Short mmCIF file of C-alpha atoms in Angstrom, two decimals:
data_model
loop_
_atom_site.label_atom_id
_atom_site.label_comp_id
_atom_site.label_asym_id
_atom_site.label_seq_id
_atom_site.Cartn_x
_atom_site.Cartn_y
_atom_site.Cartn_z
CA UNK A 704 66.66 9.16 -60.02
CA UNK A 705 65.87 5.50 -59.97
CA UNK A 706 66.56 2.39 -61.98
CA UNK A 707 64.86 -0.94 -62.39
CA UNK A 708 66.17 -3.31 -59.71
CA UNK A 709 68.91 -5.57 -61.00
CA UNK A 710 67.44 -8.66 -59.40
CA UNK A 711 63.73 -8.15 -58.85
CA UNK A 712 62.14 -10.08 -56.04
CA UNK A 713 58.46 -10.40 -55.11
CA UNK A 714 59.44 -10.60 -51.47
CA UNK A 715 59.49 -7.50 -49.24
CA UNK A 716 63.03 -6.70 -48.26
CA UNK A 717 64.73 -4.21 -45.96
CA UNK A 718 66.38 -1.59 -48.16
CA UNK A 719 67.72 1.88 -47.60
CA UNK A 720 64.86 3.53 -49.50
CA UNK A 721 62.05 1.30 -48.31
CA UNK A 722 62.57 0.89 -44.59
CA UNK A 723 59.96 -0.64 -42.37
CA UNK A 724 59.23 -0.28 -38.68
CA UNK A 725 60.63 -2.81 -36.26
CA UNK A 726 58.63 -3.21 -33.06
CA UNK A 727 60.49 -4.11 -29.89
CA UNK A 728 59.17 -4.10 -26.36
CA UNK A 729 60.22 -0.56 -25.63
CA UNK A 730 61.18 1.12 -28.91
CA UNK A 731 60.03 1.69 -32.46
CA UNK A 732 62.76 2.76 -34.82
CA UNK A 733 63.38 2.60 -38.50
CA UNK A 734 66.17 0.50 -39.88
CA UNK A 735 68.53 3.09 -41.31
CA UNK A 736 72.12 4.28 -41.08
CA UNK A 737 72.57 6.76 -38.24
CA UNK A 738 74.33 10.12 -38.34
CA UNK A 739 76.98 9.32 -35.75
CA UNK A 740 80.23 10.55 -37.36
CA UNK A 741 81.59 13.97 -36.34
CA UNK A 742 84.57 16.02 -37.53
CA UNK A 743 87.10 13.99 -35.52
CA UNK A 744 85.72 10.74 -36.92
CA UNK A 745 85.80 12.24 -40.42
CA UNK A 746 89.45 13.23 -40.09
CA UNK A 747 90.22 9.82 -38.57
CA UNK A 748 88.54 8.05 -41.50
CA UNK A 749 90.49 10.00 -44.14
CA UNK A 750 93.82 9.73 -42.34
CA UNK A 751 93.03 6.15 -41.37
CA UNK A 752 92.67 5.15 -45.02
CA UNK A 753 95.53 7.25 -46.42
CA UNK A 754 97.92 6.17 -43.66
CA UNK A 755 97.23 2.56 -44.48
CA UNK A 756 99.82 0.46 -46.21
CA UNK A 757 100.93 2.92 -48.90
CA UNK A 758 103.64 4.86 -47.10
CA UNK A 759 105.16 1.61 -45.85
CA UNK A 760 105.31 -0.10 -49.26
CA UNK A 761 105.04 2.52 -52.04
CA UNK A 762 108.40 4.30 -51.42
CA UNK A 763 110.00 1.18 -52.85
CA UNK A 764 107.76 1.31 -55.93
CA UNK A 765 108.54 5.00 -56.52
CA UNK A 766 112.33 4.78 -56.11
CA UNK A 767 112.70 1.71 -58.32
CA UNK A 768 110.98 3.55 -61.18
CA UNK A 769 112.56 7.03 -60.91
CA UNK A 770 116.04 5.91 -59.84
CA UNK A 771 117.05 8.88 -57.67
CA UNK A 772 116.16 10.31 -54.23
CA UNK A 773 115.64 13.82 -55.61
CA UNK A 774 113.04 12.89 -58.20
CA UNK A 775 111.42 10.52 -55.72
CA UNK A 776 110.76 13.41 -53.31
CA UNK A 777 109.40 15.55 -56.16
CA UNK A 778 107.00 12.76 -57.16
CA UNK A 779 105.72 12.53 -53.57
CA UNK A 780 105.17 16.29 -53.42
CA UNK A 781 103.36 16.36 -56.77
CA UNK A 782 101.15 13.42 -55.78
CA UNK A 783 100.19 15.31 -52.62
CA UNK A 784 99.41 18.44 -54.64
CA UNK A 785 97.33 16.42 -57.11
CA UNK A 786 95.42 14.82 -54.24
CA UNK A 787 94.68 18.21 -52.68
CA UNK A 788 93.37 19.53 -56.01
CA UNK A 789 91.20 16.44 -56.33
CA UNK A 790 89.99 16.84 -52.75
CA UNK A 791 88.83 20.38 -53.53
CA UNK A 792 86.74 18.96 -56.38
CA UNK A 793 85.25 16.32 -54.09
CA UNK A 794 84.39 18.97 -51.50
CA UNK A 795 82.09 20.55 -54.10
CA UNK A 796 80.70 17.18 -55.19
CA UNK A 797 80.12 16.00 -51.63
CA UNK A 798 78.26 19.14 -50.54
CA UNK A 799 76.22 19.63 -53.73
CA UNK A 800 75.28 15.92 -53.94
CA UNK A 801 75.08 14.94 -50.24
CA UNK A 802 74.54 11.22 -50.77
CA UNK A 803 76.50 8.22 -49.58
CA UNK A 804 78.27 6.20 -52.26
CA UNK A 805 80.96 8.70 -53.25
CA UNK A 806 81.95 8.46 -56.91
CA UNK A 807 79.04 6.15 -57.70
CA UNK A 808 76.48 8.73 -56.55
CA UNK A 809 78.25 11.58 -58.40
CA UNK A 810 78.60 9.68 -61.69
CA UNK A 811 74.95 8.58 -61.43
CA UNK A 812 73.80 12.17 -60.85
CA UNK A 813 75.90 13.60 -63.69
CA UNK A 814 75.93 10.93 -66.39
CA UNK A 815 73.14 8.49 -65.58
CA UNK A 816 72.85 4.82 -64.62
CA UNK A 817 75.11 3.07 -67.17
CA UNK A 818 78.39 4.91 -66.35
CA UNK A 819 77.53 4.64 -62.64
CA UNK A 820 76.97 0.90 -63.01
CA UNK A 821 80.31 0.48 -64.81
CA UNK A 822 82.03 2.32 -61.98
CA UNK A 823 80.36 0.08 -59.43
CA UNK A 824 81.21 -2.99 -61.50
CA UNK A 825 84.90 -2.09 -61.67
CA UNK A 826 84.98 -0.96 -58.04
CA UNK A 827 83.57 -4.24 -56.78
CA UNK A 828 85.65 -6.43 -59.09
CA UNK A 829 88.93 -4.49 -59.20
CA UNK A 830 90.05 -1.64 -57.01
CA UNK A 831 88.13 -2.14 -53.75
CA UNK A 832 89.01 -5.82 -53.20
CA UNK A 833 92.47 -5.22 -54.67
CA UNK A 834 93.17 -2.46 -52.15
CA UNK A 835 91.95 -4.69 -49.32
CA UNK A 836 94.29 -7.42 -50.55
CA UNK A 837 97.25 -5.02 -50.78
CA UNK A 838 96.71 -3.76 -47.24
CA UNK A 839 96.20 -7.28 -45.91
CA UNK A 840 99.39 -8.53 -47.57
CA UNK A 841 101.40 -5.57 -46.30
CA UNK A 842 100.10 -6.07 -42.75
CA UNK A 843 100.99 -9.76 -42.91
CA UNK A 844 104.49 -9.01 -44.23
CA UNK A 845 105.25 -6.63 -41.35
CA UNK A 846 103.93 -9.09 -38.76
CA UNK A 847 105.84 -12.09 -40.13
CA UNK A 848 109.08 -10.37 -41.26
CA UNK A 849 110.70 -10.23 -37.77
CA UNK A 850 110.41 -14.03 -37.49
CA UNK A 851 112.47 -14.49 -40.67
CA UNK A 852 115.33 -11.99 -40.28
CA UNK A 853 117.81 -13.84 -42.52
CA UNK A 854 115.60 -15.61 -45.05
CA UNK A 855 112.63 -15.05 -47.30
CA UNK A 856 109.18 -14.96 -45.72
CA UNK A 857 107.01 -17.92 -46.87
CA UNK A 858 104.50 -16.65 -49.41
CA UNK A 859 101.70 -18.94 -48.23
CA UNK A 860 102.07 -17.69 -44.64
CA UNK A 861 101.70 -14.08 -45.74
CA UNK A 862 98.57 -14.81 -47.77
CA UNK A 863 96.94 -16.90 -45.05
CA UNK A 864 97.51 -14.23 -42.40
CA UNK A 865 96.23 -11.56 -44.81
CA UNK A 866 93.06 -13.61 -45.38
CA UNK A 867 92.49 -14.11 -41.65
CA UNK A 868 92.96 -10.38 -41.02
CA UNK A 869 90.48 -9.33 -43.72
CA UNK A 870 87.88 -11.79 -42.36
CA UNK A 871 88.35 -10.60 -38.77
CA UNK A 872 88.01 -6.93 -39.65
CA UNK A 873 84.95 -7.65 -41.77
CA UNK A 874 83.34 -9.24 -38.70
CA UNK A 875 84.20 -6.20 -36.54
CA UNK A 876 82.65 -3.88 -39.14
CA UNK A 877 79.52 -6.05 -39.23
CA UNK A 878 79.30 -5.97 -35.45
CA UNK A 879 79.24 -2.22 -34.71
CA UNK A 880 79.96 0.99 -36.64
CA UNK A 881 80.62 3.00 -33.47
CA UNK A 882 83.15 0.45 -32.22
CA UNK A 883 84.93 0.62 -35.58
CA UNK A 884 85.09 4.43 -35.57
CA UNK A 885 86.38 4.47 -31.99
CA UNK A 886 89.14 2.10 -33.02
CA UNK A 887 89.92 4.45 -35.92
CA UNK A 888 90.48 7.34 -33.51
CA UNK A 889 93.04 5.21 -31.65
CA UNK A 890 94.70 3.87 -34.78
CA UNK A 891 94.91 7.38 -36.27
CA UNK A 892 97.27 8.47 -33.51
CA UNK A 893 99.19 5.17 -33.79
CA UNK A 894 99.73 5.80 -37.50
CA UNK A 895 100.93 9.36 -36.93
CA UNK A 896 103.21 8.21 -34.08
CA UNK A 897 104.81 5.55 -36.30
CA UNK A 898 105.52 8.09 -39.01
CA UNK A 899 106.77 10.68 -36.49
CA UNK A 900 109.23 8.09 -35.14
CA UNK A 901 110.48 7.47 -38.69
CA UNK A 902 110.80 11.20 -39.37
CA UNK A 903 112.61 12.01 -36.09
CA UNK A 904 114.98 9.03 -36.39
CA UNK A 905 115.73 9.77 -40.04
CA UNK A 906 116.38 13.48 -39.55
CA UNK A 907 118.48 12.80 -36.45
CA UNK A 908 120.58 10.38 -38.51
CA UNK A 909 120.88 13.01 -41.24
CA UNK A 910 121.88 15.85 -38.88
CA UNK A 911 124.55 13.66 -37.32
CA UNK A 912 126.48 14.05 -40.57
CA UNK A 913 125.21 11.00 -42.46
CA UNK A 914 124.19 12.78 -45.64
CA UNK A 915 125.93 10.54 -48.19
CA UNK A 916 122.69 9.25 -49.68
CA UNK A 917 121.44 12.79 -50.38
CA UNK A 918 124.73 14.39 -51.41
CA UNK A 919 123.87 14.01 -55.10
CA UNK A 920 120.09 13.66 -54.97
CA UNK A 921 119.45 13.39 -58.72
CA UNK A 922 122.15 10.84 -59.53
CA UNK A 923 120.64 7.93 -61.47
CA UNK A 924 117.45 9.78 -62.43
CA UNK A 925 115.52 8.11 -65.24
CA UNK A 926 114.49 10.02 -68.33
CA UNK A 927 111.83 7.52 -69.27
CA UNK A 928 108.43 9.27 -69.06
CA UNK A 929 106.69 5.91 -68.78
CA UNK A 930 108.65 4.93 -65.66
CA UNK A 931 107.90 8.31 -64.08
CA UNK A 932 104.19 7.82 -64.82
CA UNK A 933 104.29 4.36 -63.20
CA UNK A 934 105.98 5.90 -60.14
CA UNK A 935 103.00 8.24 -59.86
CA UNK A 936 100.78 5.16 -59.60
CA UNK A 937 102.62 4.11 -56.43
CA UNK A 938 102.53 7.65 -55.05
CA UNK A 939 98.86 8.18 -55.85
CA UNK A 940 98.06 4.81 -54.27
CA UNK A 941 99.64 6.01 -51.03
CA UNK A 942 97.42 9.10 -51.05
CA UNK A 943 94.30 7.19 -52.10
CA UNK A 944 91.49 7.52 -49.61
CA UNK A 945 91.07 11.29 -49.67
CA UNK A 946 87.68 10.77 -51.35
CA UNK A 947 86.44 7.90 -49.16
CA UNK A 948 84.67 10.03 -46.54
CA UNK A 949 82.29 10.97 -49.38
CA UNK A 950 81.09 7.34 -49.34
CA UNK A 951 79.60 7.95 -45.87
CA UNK A 952 78.04 11.40 -46.30
CA UNK A 953 74.64 10.24 -45.00
CA UNK A 954 76.26 9.08 -41.73
CA UNK A 955 78.18 12.34 -41.22
CA UNK A 956 76.83 14.96 -38.85
CA UNK A 957 76.41 18.36 -40.56
CA UNK A 958 78.13 17.18 -43.79
CA UNK A 959 78.14 20.67 -45.36
CA UNK A 960 80.56 21.78 -42.64
CA UNK A 961 82.36 18.63 -41.52
CA UNK A 962 83.08 17.11 -44.96
CA UNK A 963 85.17 20.01 -46.35
CA UNK A 964 86.78 20.67 -42.96
CA UNK A 965 87.87 17.05 -42.66
CA UNK A 966 89.41 17.23 -46.15
CA UNK A 967 91.16 20.56 -45.53
CA UNK A 968 92.67 19.33 -42.26
CA UNK A 969 93.73 15.91 -43.50
CA UNK A 970 95.38 16.47 -46.89
CA UNK A 971 98.00 19.13 -46.02
CA UNK A 972 98.92 17.13 -42.91
CA UNK A 973 99.29 13.92 -44.93
CA UNK A 974 101.41 15.57 -47.63
CA UNK A 975 103.78 17.12 -45.10
CA UNK A 976 104.23 13.85 -43.20
CA UNK A 977 104.70 11.81 -46.39
CA UNK A 978 107.41 14.08 -47.77
CA UNK A 979 109.30 14.15 -44.45
CA UNK A 980 108.97 10.37 -44.07
CA UNK A 981 110.45 9.79 -47.52
CA UNK A 982 113.36 12.15 -46.80
CA UNK A 983 113.98 10.10 -43.64
CA UNK A 984 113.86 6.81 -45.56
CA UNK A 985 116.23 8.11 -48.24
CA UNK A 986 118.65 9.58 -45.68
CA UNK A 987 119.12 6.18 -44.03
CA UNK A 988 118.67 3.69 -46.88
CA UNK A 989 120.22 3.68 -50.33
CA UNK A 990 117.91 3.21 -53.33
CA UNK A 991 119.29 -0.32 -53.72
CA UNK A 992 118.48 -1.17 -50.09
CA UNK A 993 114.95 0.22 -50.46
CA UNK A 994 114.29 -1.77 -53.62
CA UNK A 995 115.51 -5.03 -52.07
CA UNK A 996 113.44 -4.61 -48.88
CA UNK A 997 110.08 -6.38 -48.44
CA UNK A 998 109.24 -4.28 -45.36
CA UNK A 999 110.92 -0.93 -45.73
CA UNK A 1000 110.04 0.43 -42.27
CA UNK A 1001 111.48 -2.71 -40.63
CA UNK A 1002 114.71 -2.32 -42.62
CA UNK A 1003 114.77 1.36 -41.62
CA UNK A 1004 114.25 0.53 -37.94
CA UNK A 1005 116.99 -2.12 -37.98
CA UNK A 1006 119.40 0.50 -39.36
CA UNK A 1007 118.80 3.36 -36.89
CA UNK A 1008 116.78 2.26 -33.85
CA UNK A 1009 119.13 -0.37 -32.45
CA UNK A 1010 117.59 -2.34 -29.55
CA UNK A 1011 114.31 -0.46 -30.06
CA UNK A 1012 113.96 -1.65 -33.66
CA UNK A 1013 111.20 -4.05 -32.56
CA UNK A 1014 108.84 -1.12 -32.08
CA UNK A 1015 108.71 -0.33 -35.81
CA UNK A 1016 107.02 -3.51 -37.12
CA UNK A 1017 104.55 -3.35 -34.22
CA UNK A 1018 103.53 0.25 -34.90
CA UNK A 1019 103.42 -0.20 -38.66
CA UNK A 1020 101.33 -3.35 -38.33
CA UNK A 1021 98.84 -1.51 -36.11
CA UNK A 1022 98.77 1.37 -38.59
CA UNK A 1023 97.99 -0.88 -41.55
CA UNK A 1024 95.48 -2.85 -39.47
CA UNK A 1025 93.52 0.35 -38.75
CA UNK A 1026 93.72 1.49 -42.37
CA UNK A 1027 92.36 -1.81 -43.62
CA UNK A 1028 89.50 -1.66 -41.13
CA UNK A 1029 88.35 1.79 -42.23
CA UNK A 1030 88.73 0.90 -45.92
CA UNK A 1031 86.47 -2.11 -45.44
CA UNK A 1032 83.93 0.08 -43.64
CA UNK A 1033 83.76 2.88 -46.22
CA UNK A 1034 83.87 0.75 -49.38
CA UNK A 1035 80.96 -1.39 -48.20
CA UNK A 1036 78.73 1.72 -48.24
CA UNK A 1037 79.36 2.14 -51.94
CA UNK A 1038 78.26 -1.44 -52.52
CA UNK A 1039 74.92 -1.15 -50.73
CA UNK A 1040 74.19 2.28 -52.24
CA UNK A 1041 74.58 0.66 -55.66
CA UNK A 1042 72.15 -2.06 -54.60
CA UNK A 1043 69.73 0.61 -53.34
CA UNK A 1044 69.65 2.12 -56.83
CA UNK A 1045 68.91 -1.32 -58.28
CA UNK A 1046 72.34 -1.89 -59.82
CA UNK A 1047 73.35 -4.80 -57.61
CA UNK A 1048 71.31 -7.63 -56.05
CA UNK A 1049 68.70 -6.37 -53.60
CA UNK A 1050 70.20 -8.34 -50.72
CA UNK A 1051 73.26 -6.06 -50.78
CA UNK A 1052 71.04 -3.11 -49.80
CA UNK A 1053 69.98 -4.83 -46.56
CA UNK A 1054 71.22 -3.62 -43.19
CA UNK A 1055 71.23 -5.40 -39.88
CA UNK A 1056 68.08 -4.49 -37.93
CA UNK A 1057 69.93 -4.18 -34.61
CA UNK A 1058 73.52 -3.35 -35.57
CA UNK A 1059 72.57 -0.90 -38.38
CA UNK A 1060 75.50 -2.14 -40.47
CA UNK A 1061 75.43 -3.19 -44.17
CA UNK A 1062 76.37 -6.78 -43.32
CA UNK A 1063 75.61 -8.40 -46.73
CA UNK A 1064 77.78 -5.84 -48.55
CA UNK A 1065 80.61 -6.35 -46.08
CA UNK A 1066 80.53 -10.13 -46.49
CA UNK A 1067 80.30 -9.83 -50.30
CA UNK A 1068 83.39 -7.61 -50.48
CA UNK A 1069 85.19 -9.88 -48.04
CA UNK A 1070 84.78 -12.80 -50.45
CA UNK A 1071 86.07 -10.78 -53.42
CA UNK A 1072 89.06 -9.56 -51.37
CA UNK A 1073 90.02 -13.15 -50.60
CA UNK A 1074 89.96 -13.94 -54.33
CA UNK A 1075 92.51 -11.15 -54.92
CA UNK A 1076 94.94 -12.91 -52.56
CA UNK A 1077 95.59 -15.40 -55.35
CA UNK A 1078 98.70 -13.29 -56.00
CA UNK A 1079 101.07 -11.67 -53.53
CA UNK A 1080 102.70 -9.31 -56.06
CA UNK A 1081 101.82 -6.04 -54.32
CA UNK A 1082 103.29 -3.74 -56.99
CA UNK A 1083 101.32 -5.45 -59.78
CA UNK A 1084 98.14 -5.00 -57.74
CA UNK A 1085 98.96 -1.32 -57.06
CA UNK A 1086 99.46 -0.52 -60.75
CA UNK A 1087 96.41 -2.56 -61.75
CA UNK A 1088 94.02 -0.88 -59.31
CA UNK A 1089 95.44 2.65 -59.61
CA UNK A 1090 94.94 2.86 -63.37
CA UNK A 1091 91.27 1.84 -63.25
CA UNK A 1092 90.43 3.94 -60.20
CA UNK A 1093 92.09 7.03 -61.69
CA UNK A 1094 89.92 6.79 -64.82
CA UNK A 1095 86.71 6.80 -62.77
CA UNK A 1096 87.93 9.58 -60.47
CA UNK A 1097 88.45 11.60 -63.65
CA UNK A 1098 84.86 10.82 -64.65
CA UNK A 1099 83.59 12.02 -61.26
CA UNK A 1100 85.53 15.28 -61.52
CA UNK A 1101 84.33 15.73 -65.11
CA UNK A 1102 80.84 15.61 -63.59
CA UNK A 1103 81.55 19.01 -61.99
CA UNK A 1104 81.99 20.60 -65.43
CA UNK A 1105 79.00 18.75 -66.86
CA UNK A 1106 76.67 19.74 -64.01
CA UNK A 1107 77.87 23.36 -64.10
CA UNK A 1108 76.66 23.44 -67.72
CA UNK A 1109 73.51 21.29 -67.50
CA UNK A 1110 72.31 22.31 -64.02
CA UNK A 1111 73.62 25.78 -63.19
CA UNK A 1112 70.78 26.25 -60.67
CA UNK A 1113 72.02 23.39 -58.45
CA UNK A 1114 72.78 24.49 -54.89
CA UNK A 1115 76.54 24.38 -54.36
CA UNK A 1116 77.58 25.21 -50.77
CA UNK A 1117 81.19 24.94 -51.95
CA UNK A 1118 82.04 26.05 -55.50
CA UNK A 1119 85.64 25.73 -56.71
CA UNK A 1120 87.16 27.73 -59.55
CA UNK A 1121 86.91 26.02 -62.92
CA UNK A 1122 90.69 25.75 -63.28
CA UNK A 1123 90.76 23.29 -60.35
CA UNK A 1124 88.84 20.42 -62.03
CA UNK A 1125 90.36 21.25 -65.42
CA UNK A 1126 93.93 21.04 -64.07
CA UNK A 1127 93.14 17.78 -62.27
CA UNK A 1128 91.67 16.23 -65.43
CA UNK A 1129 94.58 17.29 -67.65
CA UNK A 1130 97.22 15.82 -65.33
CA UNK A 1131 95.32 12.55 -64.81
CA UNK A 1132 94.63 12.18 -68.53
CA UNK A 1133 98.33 12.57 -69.31
CA UNK A 1134 99.23 9.89 -66.76
CA UNK A 1135 96.64 7.46 -68.11
CA UNK A 1136 97.77 7.94 -71.73
CA UNK A 1137 101.41 7.31 -70.82
CA UNK A 1138 100.46 4.25 -68.77
CA UNK A 1139 98.61 2.79 -71.77
CA UNK A 1140 102.00 2.56 -73.49
CA UNK A 1141 104.03 1.57 -70.43
CA UNK A 1142 101.67 -1.01 -68.86
CA UNK A 1143 99.43 -2.23 -71.72
CA UNK A 1144 98.61 -5.58 -70.07
CA UNK A 1145 97.27 -4.01 -66.87
CA UNK A 1146 95.28 -1.46 -68.89
CA UNK A 1147 93.87 -4.25 -71.09
CA UNK A 1148 92.82 -6.30 -68.04
CA UNK A 1149 90.94 -3.33 -66.61
CA UNK A 1150 89.33 -2.59 -69.99
CA UNK A 1151 88.15 -6.18 -70.43
CA UNK A 1152 86.51 -6.24 -66.99
CA UNK A 1153 84.86 -2.86 -67.69
CA UNK A 1154 83.47 -4.11 -71.03
CA UNK A 1155 81.92 -7.15 -69.32
CA UNK A 1156 79.85 -4.66 -67.34
CA UNK A 1157 77.78 -3.78 -70.45
CA UNK A 1158 76.00 -7.16 -70.79
CA UNK A 1159 75.69 -7.35 -67.00
CA UNK A 1160 73.93 -3.96 -67.00
CA UNK A 1161 71.48 -4.88 -69.75
CA UNK A 1162 70.73 -8.30 -68.25
CA UNK A 1163 70.46 -7.13 -64.66
CA UNK A 1164 68.99 -3.62 -64.94
CA UNK A 1165 67.39 -3.04 -68.35
CA UNK A 1166 65.78 -6.44 -68.86
CA UNK A 1167 62.67 -6.29 -66.70
CA UNK A 1168 60.91 -9.57 -67.51
CA UNK A 1169 63.29 -12.08 -66.05
CA UNK A 1170 62.30 -15.78 -65.98
CA UNK A 1171 60.14 -16.82 -63.04
CA UNK A 1172 62.58 -19.56 -62.02
CA UNK A 1173 65.36 -16.98 -61.86
CA UNK A 1174 63.30 -14.63 -59.69
CA UNK A 1175 62.31 -17.48 -57.39
CA UNK A 1176 65.92 -18.54 -57.03
CA UNK A 1177 66.99 -15.00 -56.12
CA UNK A 1178 64.06 -14.69 -53.71
CA UNK A 1179 65.09 -17.85 -51.83
CA UNK A 1180 68.74 -16.76 -51.84
CA UNK A 1181 67.83 -13.38 -50.33
CA UNK A 1182 65.75 -15.03 -47.60
CA UNK A 1183 68.60 -17.45 -46.88
CA UNK A 1184 71.03 -14.55 -46.52
#
């Protein structure tokens, strides 16, 4: 399918659909994304995103809502189960619609250009830059926290370091995809090592007879359904990323095999590690101590690692650093795929003729991520982005049911049972309805931004005869970029 370009330009441009030949002295090759990601890189990308900042910040958000260690662990297990069910749905979507862009491509295929544009609009303005900001802020907090052991970390310092980190990683992603994926392989093992250290230290502390925190695991449990639903936002945020490999399907070698395998390897491993890590946290720290901590892994390390406590902020910082890098890489693909379909300015569908990276999209998202650093309230950002992203993930999964009915002849290398998408949709719909009552302001903010996408769609995509001065301006801007 195709759509009228959002910002038409009379100038020839390098896009993903209309590539031209570049002549060098020795080679002639088309400017296009290369298939250079294998199974290991796929697993590293999924784990690299999921093991980002979530597990080092969200346990605080979960425990402060549910009130008890027992219910906290149950929430983490259910979030893992929900993510695995969702991943099964995305395995079918990714193999039956093998296009880069993830949810954008699936919504476009199932429901047409307007819903796909609204997803792209919200993704670019809300949950992609918001997630980058959250990870940048968490990284900065872990780096700076050891220098302020007895006082509050300066807010401006955290935001400035977060901004510098996002800019640096954007440059690395512009420079070379292969370099970025190699770094992900290294950071993947760093992330797992950090969590293994937490798990071993926590369980050792527990088996030494220090079980007071878990002696009555459900003491203080809330009965407020709204608070429990909000706790799921923090948990789901920690698992977010299980669908991000789908954004890079066109760069994945043998995607029909490697995409589902990467998902099946990553999600059970992540769920197991997350549950054990939270048991370790709760064995060492009381709910009050967790809620009052700005860097929970640092507080944990100070409590059990003694003279080796310095290793925890270092490993966690490296883990978040790698997660932010891979999130920047994958989300930029969604941006330029949207531009390729004519839903964003044509310049965002350009790729570097030598580096083969979507540099304009990367720089565009970098700017939006810096805007999100106007606040350092991580938990507000988590709730804000999780609500909006969950709604569009539901729309993508609903596309499975719609396409089963409208296009039964479609080739589906992986075909899940119908109860899988239905169960996922029912659970997510319940959470969203409850959150509308519990967090009306955040829901309203997301709704307002979504509604602004309607005039943007009709002005940018539907309206074909744009003023000449406007087209000339865009033409010059594209050439400048």
